[in-house]
Amino acid sequence: MNEYILGIESSCDDTSAAVTKGTLVLSNVIANQQVHEKFGGVVPELASRAHQQNIIPVIDTAIKQANIQKNQLQAVAFTRGPGLIGSLLVGTSFAKAFALSLNIPLYDVDHMNAHILAHFANDGSENPVPEFPFLCLTVSGGHTQIVVVKDYFEMQIIGKTIDDAAGEAFDKAAKIMGLPYPGGPVIDKLAKEGNPNAFTFSEPKISGLDYSFSGLKTSILYLIRDALKKDADFIEKNKVDLCASVQHAIIRILMKKLVLASQQTGIKQIAIAGGVSANSGLHKAMQEAAAKYGWKIFIPKLSFSTDNAAMIAIAGYFKLLKGKTATQNAVPYSRQQNG
Ligand code: KG4
Ligand code: ZN
């Protein structure tokens, strides 16, 4: 059961295609869409148009890099949701037509499940994989949730954000500081030079395992607005300290609930997934928590943390093992189905 699978991801602003053989990743091609940068966020209409332009060359490159012929593919897996409908439709329609033309089965994949299943991707290095049950902090541009992963498709969300996602908090903070989109990687880079304790922001007072990031955004906005009244160059002069402090605040919020979730469930195998899991400050915080609480931690490689099609192909592979095929009637969904 080591089929060649083509994975297609088009839920937001990255067009990606990958070829896997079992869980082995043979190629993972990602085309970023620069077109959104000047708007400070993803423009849905422009995203779907860019997916249409990118999808054929990206798939073609993924097949070539995998060193196989198109007709060796034995299955197609695609992101069905959640995401932007116009963007999802491009990948979904292409996947259906591709599967039909080659007469091979089709597997629909949930984007958030796939971020977690990216931990089972094998890129040739000897990375250990988590054992069930494990906890996963899934942090992306649209979601922030703590998930108990009981099996490949049995996942229970025990905590989630009630407003903004952690990635959104990074992106909005960057926008306030006049930094380009997406803000997460930019803040991450600048934060390395700054003092994380230079500025303090209000922390959410929300009980249980849920998150809230909208208060932090307001707190950053007010601090900067007031400081700019006294010094028009405040942002420029304090950029690295602001970035380090914002990043520190977001990570503190994320880690506090993750520690609580581990204590409440008794689970000590802890993974992180999604775009924000690429953050170097979060990696450090996870390593510190591992030492302090005796956790075994799992941090995905950069190419498997932000949106990518390898995770879609891997999730498709586990669906294939379970015989859970999709039909030509599968339609995309914009919101998470089990959240
Ligand atoms: O998972 P992802 O690629 O797309 C979604 O499904 O949303 O996550 C994108 C988010 C963006 O908000 C981006 O700013 C954030 O992940 N991100 C980061 C880093 N790299 C990407 N946030 C903090 N630090 C990073 N290094
Ligand atoms: Zn994502």
Tab-separated table of C-alpha atoms and ligand atoms in Angstrom:
chain	number	residue	atom	x	y	z
A	1	MET	CA	0.000	0.000	0.000
A	2	ASN	CA	2.549	2.621	-1.050
A	3	GLU	CA	0.643	4.576	-3.647
A	4	TYR	CA	1.882	7.653	-5.443
A	5	ILE	CA	-0.506	10.398	-4.346
A	6	LEU	CA	-0.861	13.899	-5.757
A	7	GLY	CA	-1.839	16.465	-3.103
A	8	ILE	CA	-3.355	19.827	-4.026
A	9	GLU	CA	-3.688	22.763	-1.602
A	10	SER	CA	-5.436	26.036	-2.538
A	11	SER	CA	-7.329	27.131	0.582
A	12	CYS	CA	-5.846	30.617	0.961
A	13	ASP	CA	-3.027	32.429	-0.826
A	14	ASP	CA	-0.544	29.630	-1.527
A	15	THR	CA	-0.946	27.302	-4.482
A	16	SER	CA	0.786	24.057	-3.639
A	17	ALA	CA	1.145	20.576	-5.124
A	18	ALA	CA	3.027	17.592	-3.746
A	19	VAL	CA	3.692	13.980	-4.649
A	20	THR	CA	4.036	11.404	-1.882
A	21	LYS	CA	4.602	7.647	-1.782
A	22	GLY	CA	3.004	6.414	1.408
A	23	THR	CA	4.184	9.020	3.910
A	24	LEU	CA	7.402	9.713	2.000
A	25	VAL	CA	7.386	13.203	0.465
A	26	LEU	CA	8.859	13.142	-3.040
A	27	SER	CA	8.065	16.769	-3.895
A	28	ASN	CA	6.344	19.728	-2.224
A	29	VAL	CA	6.058	22.785	-4.471
A	30	ILE	CA	4.620	26.026	-3.098
A	31	ALA	CA	3.833	29.167	-5.120
A	32	ASN	CA	3.274	32.207	-2.900
A	33	GLN	CA	1.037	34.978	-4.198
A	34	GLN	CA	2.880	38.316	-3.982
A	35	VAL	CA	-0.176	40.148	-5.314
A	36	HIS	CA	-1.672	40.574	-1.800
A	37	GLU	CA	1.327	42.271	-0.222
A	38	LYS	CA	0.375	45.817	-1.189
A	39	PHE	CA	-3.141	45.332	0.232
A	40	GLY	CA	-1.863	44.228	3.666
A	41	GLY	CA	-3.938	41.032	3.558
A	42	VAL	CA	-5.393	38.398	1.248
A	43	VAL	CA	-7.850	39.696	-1.371
A	44	PRO	CA	-10.109	36.673	-2.131
A	45	GLU	CA	-10.841	37.510	-5.791
A	46	LEU	CA	-7.161	38.027	-6.558
A	47	ALA	CA	-6.294	34.793	-4.715
A	48	SER	CA	-8.592	32.618	-6.802
A	49	ARG	CA	-7.362	34.228	-10.024
A	50	ALA	CA	-3.732	33.600	-9.000
A	51	HIS	CA	-4.569	29.962	-8.132
A	52	GLN	CA	-5.951	29.520	-11.661
A	53	GLN	CA	-2.706	30.863	-13.104
A	54	ASN	CA	-0.459	28.830	-10.797
A	55	ILE	CA	-2.148	25.466	-10.516
A	56	ILE	CA	-1.007	23.807	-13.754
A	57	PRO	CA	2.683	24.847	-13.569
A	58	VAL	CA	2.811	23.983	-9.841
A	59	ILE	CA	1.367	20.487	-10.378
A	60	ASP	CA	3.572	19.946	-13.400
A	61	THR	CA	6.674	20.880	-11.372
A	62	ALA	CA	5.629	18.654	-8.440
A	63	ILE	CA	5.284	15.621	-10.750
A	64	LYS	CA	8.608	16.368	-12.460
A	65	GLN	CA	10.441	16.867	-9.136
A	66	ALA	CA	9.053	13.551	-7.890
A	67	ASN	CA	10.632	11.964	-10.943
A	68	ILE	CA	7.508	10.103	-11.995
A	69	GLN	CA	5.102	10.180	-14.933
A	70	LYS	CA	1.584	11.579	-14.512
A	71	ASN	CA	0.002	8.190	-15.230
A	72	GLN	CA	1.909	6.599	-12.313
A	73	LEU	CA	-0.229	8.596	-9.866
A	74	GLN	CA	-2.711	6.351	-8.060
A	75	ALA	CA	-4.798	8.904	-6.141
A	76	VAL	CA	-5.526	12.618	-5.851
A	77	ALA	CA	-6.046	14.381	-2.495
A	78	PHE	CA	-7.312	17.962	-2.293
A	79	THR	CA	-8.173	20.526	0.388
A	80	ARG	CA	-11.955	20.747	0.621
A	81	GLY	CA	-12.029	23.316	3.453
A	82	PRO	CA	-11.941	25.399	5.536
A	83	GLY	CA	-10.724	28.372	3.530
A	84	LEU	CA	-11.727	30.906	0.897
A	85	ILE	CA	-14.444	29.412	-1.300
A	86	GLY	CA	-13.166	30.912	-4.567
A	87	SER	CA	-9.677	29.583	-3.837
A	88	LEU	CA	-10.888	26.151	-2.711
A	89	LEU	CA	-12.995	25.833	-5.872
A	90	VAL	CA	-9.899	26.060	-8.077
A	91	GLY	CA	-8.144	23.155	-6.325
A	92	THR	CA	-11.336	21.118	-5.926
A	93	SER	CA	-12.350	21.438	-9.590
A	94	PHE	CA	-8.860	20.668	-10.781
A	95	ALA	CA	-8.545	17.618	-8.491
A	96	LYS	CA	-11.886	16.223	-9.656
A	97	ALA	CA	-11.069	16.656	-13.343
A	98	PHE	CA	-7.582	15.198	-12.857
A	99	ALA	CA	-8.911	12.118	-11.002
A	100	LEU	CA	-11.609	11.621	-13.616
A	101	SER	CA	-9.200	11.855	-16.535
A	102	LEU	CA	-6.774	9.332	-14.991
A	103	ASN	CA	-9.593	7.204	-13.554
A	104	ILE	CA	-8.052	7.209	-10.080
A	105	PRO	CA	-9.726	7.758	-6.669
A	106	LEU	CA	-10.224	11.155	-5.103
A	107	TYR	CA	-9.740	12.002	-1.402
A	108	ASP	CA	-11.095	15.176	0.211
A	109	VAL	CA	-9.002	16.559	3.045
A	110	ASP	CA	-9.735	18.971	5.898
A	111	HIS	CA	-7.036	21.648	5.992
A	112	MET	CA	-6.819	21.776	9.816
A	113	ASN	CA	-6.589	17.963	10.126
A	114	ALA	CA	-3.868	18.049	7.495
A	115	HIS	CA	-1.797	20.626	9.414
A	116	ILE	CA	-1.740	18.126	12.313
A	117	LEU	CA	-1.096	15.087	10.096
A	118	ALA	CA	1.931	16.932	8.622
A	119	HIS	CA	3.747	15.472	11.654
A	120	PHE	CA	3.661	12.080	9.911
A	121	ALA	CA	5.376	13.399	6.774
A	122	ASN	CA	8.673	11.692	6.093
A	123	ASP	CA	11.154	13.774	4.130
A	124	GLY	CA	13.923	11.204	4.334
A	125	SER	CA	15.291	12.389	7.714
A	126	GLU	CA	14.807	10.255	10.810
A	127	ASN	CA	12.222	12.413	12.555
A	128	PRO	CA	10.262	10.709	15.342
A	129	VAL	CA	6.472	10.867	14.945
A	130	PRO	CA	4.035	11.492	17.817
A	131	GLU	CA	2.099	8.617	19.347
A	132	PHE	CA	-1.650	8.757	19.977
A	133	PRO	CA	-3.041	10.411	21.975
A	134	PHE	CA	-1.078	13.642	21.668
A	135	LEU	CA	-1.972	17.298	22.051
A	136	CYS	CA	-1.579	19.655	19.123
A	137	LEU	CA	-1.581	23.431	19.293
A	138	THR	CA	-2.771	24.350	15.802
A	139	VAL	CA	-1.971	27.968	15.107
A	140	SER	CA	-2.551	29.529	11.701
A	141	GLY	CA	-3.853	32.701	10.092
A	142	GLY	CA	-7.455	31.615	10.577
A	143	HIS	CA	-7.396	29.217	13.544
A	144	THR	CA	-5.990	28.778	17.031
A	145	GLN	CA	-6.954	25.599	18.775
A	146	ILE	CA	-5.772	22.938	21.187
A	147	VAL	CA	-6.637	19.515	19.838
A	148	VAL	CA	-6.513	16.072	21.463
A	149	VAL	CA	-5.387	13.865	18.592
A	150	LYS	CA	-6.687	10.370	19.350
A	151	ASP	CA	-6.215	8.913	15.896
A	152	TYR	CA	-5.562	10.124	12.338
A	153	PHE	CA	-9.156	11.300	12.005
A	154	GLU	CA	-10.374	11.302	15.597
A	155	MET	CA	-9.563	14.766	16.859
A	156	GLN	CA	-11.234	16.661	19.677
A	157	ILE	CA	-10.914	20.435	19.957
A	158	ILE	CA	-10.657	21.239	23.680
A	159	GLY	CA	-9.809	24.933	23.355
A	160	LYS	CA	-10.082	27.557	20.634
A	161	THR	CA	-9.983	31.280	20.058
A	162	ILE	CA	-13.170	33.205	20.635
A	163	ASP	CA	-12.063	36.036	18.316
A	164	ASP	CA	-8.792	36.517	16.369
A	165	ALA	CA	-6.384	33.701	15.538
A	166	ALA	CA	-2.743	33.866	16.675
A	167	GLY	CA	-1.545	34.374	13.076
A	168	GLU	CA	-4.065	37.178	12.702
A	169	ALA	CA	-2.663	38.769	15.876
A	170	PHE	CA	0.836	38.707	14.316
A	171	ASP	CA	-0.490	40.052	10.996
A	172	LYS	CA	-2.586	42.832	12.580
A	173	ALA	CA	0.240	43.905	14.895
A	174	ALA	CA	2.549	44.076	11.863
A	175	LYS	CA	0.008	46.191	9.994
A	176	ILE	CA	-0.217	48.632	12.924
A	177	MET	CA	3.586	48.944	12.805
A	178	GLY	CA	3.523	49.475	9.032
A	179	LEU	CA	5.235	46.124	8.332
A	180	PRO	CA	4.389	44.051	5.224
A	181	TYR	CA	1.947	41.127	5.005
A	182	PRO	CA	2.184	38.374	6.189
A	183	GLY	CA	3.456	39.906	9.409
A	184	GLY	CA	4.347	36.728	11.327
A	185	PRO	CA	7.658	35.944	9.619
A	186	VAL	CA	8.657	39.651	9.597
A	187	ILE	CA	8.000	40.076	13.328
A	188	ASP	CA	9.813	36.785	14.004
A	189	LYS	CA	12.929	38.072	12.198
A	190	LEU	CA	12.964	41.556	13.773
A	191	ALA	CA	12.153	40.172	17.249
A	192	LYS	CA	15.499	38.368	17.319
A	193	GLU	CA	17.254	41.762	17.743
A	194	GLY	CA	14.827	43.203	20.313
A	195	ASN	CA	14.013	43.169	24.021
A	196	PRO	CA	10.872	41.064	24.711
A	197	ASN	CA	10.252	42.920	27.988
A	198	ALA	CA	10.526	46.453	26.579
A	199	PHE	CA	6.734	46.860	26.343
A	200	THR	CA	3.902	45.067	28.115
A	201	PHE	CA	0.422	44.575	26.749
A	202	SER	CA	-2.794	43.552	28.472
A	203	GLU	CA	-3.342	39.785	28.753
A	204	PRO	CA	-6.743	38.171	28.202
A	205	LYS	CA	-8.645	37.105	31.296
A	206	ILE	CA	-10.524	34.210	29.804
A	207	SER	CA	-11.098	31.042	31.788
A	208	GLY	CA	-10.613	27.444	30.647
A	209	LEU	CA	-8.693	26.473	27.537
A	210	ASP	CA	-10.060	29.093	25.142
A	211	TYR	CA	-8.036	31.931	23.681
A	212	SER	CA	-8.672	35.585	22.913
A	213	PHE	CA	-6.375	37.888	20.938
A	214	SER	CA	-8.556	40.897	20.136
A	215	GLY	CA	-7.674	42.660	23.424
A	216	LEU	CA	-3.971	42.334	22.667
A	217	LYS	CA	-4.474	43.958	19.280
A	218	THR	CA	-6.304	46.906	20.896
A	219	SER	CA	-3.610	47.177	23.567
A	220	ILE	CA	-0.861	47.354	20.883
A	221	LEU	CA	-2.882	49.882	18.890
A	222	TYR	CA	-3.400	52.214	21.891
A	223	LEU	CA	0.209	51.965	23.086
A	224	ILE	CA	1.507	52.917	19.641
A	225	ARG	CA	-1.148	55.614	19.067
A	226	ASP	CA	-0.304	57.340	22.384
A	227	ALA	CA	3.443	57.050	21.873
A	228	LEU	CA	3.210	58.481	18.335
A	229	LYS	CA	1.572	61.623	19.760
A	230	LYS	CA	4.769	62.289	21.736
A	231	ASP	CA	7.254	61.087	19.136
A	232	ALA	CA	6.399	60.699	15.443
A	233	ASP	CA	9.388	58.358	15.000
A	234	PHE	CA	8.383	56.060	17.865
A	235	ILE	CA	7.798	52.985	15.687
A	236	GLU	CA	10.994	53.404	13.699
A	237	LYS	CA	13.091	53.931	16.851
A	238	ASN	CA	11.543	50.988	18.718
A	239	LYS	CA	10.772	48.543	15.899
A	240	VAL	CA	12.791	45.570	17.112
A	241	ASP	CA	11.687	45.998	20.754
A	242	LEU	CA	8.040	46.325	19.670
A	243	CYS	CA	8.310	43.158	17.571
A	244	ALA	CA	10.028	41.222	20.368
A	245	SER	CA	7.425	42.377	22.911
A	246	VAL	CA	4.442	41.575	20.661
A	247	GLN	CA	5.848	38.125	19.883
A	248	HIS	CA	6.573	37.505	23.552
A	249	ALA	CA	2.978	38.452	24.497
A	250	ILE	CA	1.422	36.158	21.849
A	251	ILE	CA	3.643	33.225	22.870
A	252	ARG	CA	2.897	33.733	26.582
A	253	ILE	CA	-0.840	33.555	25.849
A	254	LEU	CA	-0.421	30.447	23.651
A	255	MET	CA	1.803	28.582	26.120
A	256	LYS	CA	-0.288	29.333	29.225
A	257	LYS	CA	-3.309	27.428	27.889
A	258	LEU	CA	-1.205	24.684	26.342
A	259	VAL	CA	0.391	23.987	29.744
A	260	LEU	CA	-3.081	23.953	31.324
A	261	ALA	CA	-4.353	21.548	28.637
A	262	SER	CA	-1.445	19.189	29.305
A	263	GLN	CA	-2.108	19.320	33.051
A	264	GLN	CA	-5.842	18.716	32.599
A	265	THR	CA	-5.511	15.824	30.147
A	266	GLY	CA	-2.302	14.317	31.548
A	267	ILE	CA	-0.923	14.175	27.982
A	268	LYS	CA	2.773	15.017	27.669
A	269	GLN	CA	3.355	14.455	23.971
A	270	ILE	CA	2.838	17.933	22.605
A	271	ALA	CA	2.944	19.050	18.971
A	272	ILE	CA	2.506	22.405	17.269
A	273	ALA	CA	1.178	22.889	13.738
A	274	GLY	CA	0.087	25.598	11.277
A	275	GLY	CA	1.837	28.718	9.984
A	276	VAL	CA	2.601	30.224	13.405
A	277	SER	CA	4.343	26.979	14.409
A	278	ALA	CA	7.213	28.263	12.229
A	279	ASN	CA	7.883	30.962	14.847
A	280	SER	CA	11.350	30.697	16.401
A	281	GLY	CA	10.204	32.209	19.711
A	282	LEU	CA	7.476	29.571	19.972
A	283	HIS	CA	10.058	26.836	19.289
A	284	LYS	CA	12.136	28.186	22.189
A	285	ALA	CA	9.114	28.366	24.502
A	286	MET	CA	8.229	24.755	23.606
A	287	GLN	CA	11.789	23.604	24.369
A	288	GLU	CA	11.686	25.372	27.736
A	289	ALA	CA	8.306	23.807	28.539
A	290	ALA	CA	9.630	20.382	27.510
A	291	ALA	CA	12.470	20.719	30.027
A	292	LYS	CA	10.217	22.104	32.760
A	293	TYR	CA	7.253	19.733	32.424
A	294	GLY	CA	8.887	16.625	30.949
A	295	TRP	CA	7.111	16.985	27.603
A	296	LYS	CA	8.094	15.202	24.424
A	297	ILE	CA	7.666	17.894	21.791
A	298	PHE	CA	7.086	17.777	18.027
A	299	ILE	CA	7.874	20.825	15.901
A	300	PRO	CA	7.268	20.577	12.146
A	301	LYS	CA	9.895	21.624	9.618
A	302	LEU	CA	9.224	25.022	8.043
A	303	SER	CA	8.065	23.519	4.720
A	304	PHE	CA	5.446	21.447	6.591
A	305	SER	CA	4.265	24.181	8.994
A	306	THR	CA	2.958	26.888	6.657
A	307	ASP	CA	0.405	25.914	4.010
A	308	ASN	CA	1.696	23.080	1.834
A	309	ALA	CA	0.339	20.211	-0.241
A	310	ALA	CA	2.543	17.490	1.277
A	311	MET	CA	0.302	17.533	4.359
A	312	ILE	CA	-2.751	17.190	2.070
A	313	ALA	CA	-1.250	14.176	0.284
A	314	ILE	CA	-0.316	12.585	3.658
A	315	ALA	CA	-3.865	13.081	4.984
A	316	GLY	CA	-5.123	11.618	1.683
A	317	TYR	CA	-2.912	8.587	2.230
A	318	PHE	CA	-4.448	7.900	5.657
A	319	LYS	CA	-7.916	8.280	4.108
A	320	LEU	CA	-6.897	5.840	1.386
A	321	LEU	CA	-5.883	3.301	4.055
A	322	LYS	CA	-9.354	3.698	5.549
A	323	GLY	CA	-11.069	3.520	2.142
A	324	LYS	CA	-12.714	6.945	2.649
A	325	THR	CA	-12.961	8.154	-0.951
A	326	ALA	CA	-14.712	11.352	-2.041
A	327	THR	CA	-17.102	11.587	-4.965
A	328	GLN	CA	-17.264	13.951	-7.921
A	329	ASN	CA	-20.086	15.707	-6.022
A	330	ALA	CA	-17.762	16.936	-3.224
A	331	VAL	CA	-18.153	20.688	-2.721
A	332	PRO	CA	-15.790	22.961	-0.758
A	333	TYR	CA	-16.692	24.351	2.666
A	334	SER	CA	-15.462	27.660	4.059
A	335	ARG	CA	-15.864	27.050	7.814
A	336	GLN	CA	-14.472	24.252	9.931
A	337	GLN	CA	-16.942	21.340	10.049
A	338	ASN	CA	-16.228	19.983	13.516
A	339	GLY	CA	-15.272	23.199	15.310
B	1	KG4	O1	-1.151	27.869	8.163
B	1	KG4	P1	-0.882	29.097	7.376
B	1	KG4	O2	0.270	29.070	6.382
B	1	KG4	O3	-2.153	29.548	6.586
B	1	KG4	C1	-3.441	29.442	7.140
B	1	KG4	O4	-4.006	28.336	7.071
B	1	KG4	O5	-3.871	30.465	7.715
B	1	KG4	O6	-0.661	30.287	8.431
B	1	KG4	C2	-0.449	31.604	7.999
B	1	KG4	C3	-0.168	32.441	9.228
B	1	KG4	C4	-0.039	33.925	8.931
B	1	KG4	O7	-0.834	34.632	9.861
B	1	KG4	C5	1.444	34.200	9.142
B	1	KG4	O8	1.722	35.521	9.584
B	1	KG4	C6	1.794	33.182	10.196
B	1	KG4	O9	1.070	32.030	9.846
B	1	KG4	N1	3.232	32.869	10.232
B	1	KG4	C7	4.029	33.145	11.280
B	1	KG4	C8	5.351	32.750	10.921
B	1	KG4	N2	5.297	32.225	9.662
B	1	KG4	C9	3.993	32.301	9.260
B	1	KG4	N3	3.747	33.698	12.482
B	1	KG4	C10	4.774	33.876	13.344
B	1	KG4	N4	6.045	33.537	13.061
B	1	KG4	C11	6.390	32.968	11.880
B	1	KG4	N5	7.660	32.632	11.623
B	2	ZN	ZN	-3.073	26.604	7.039
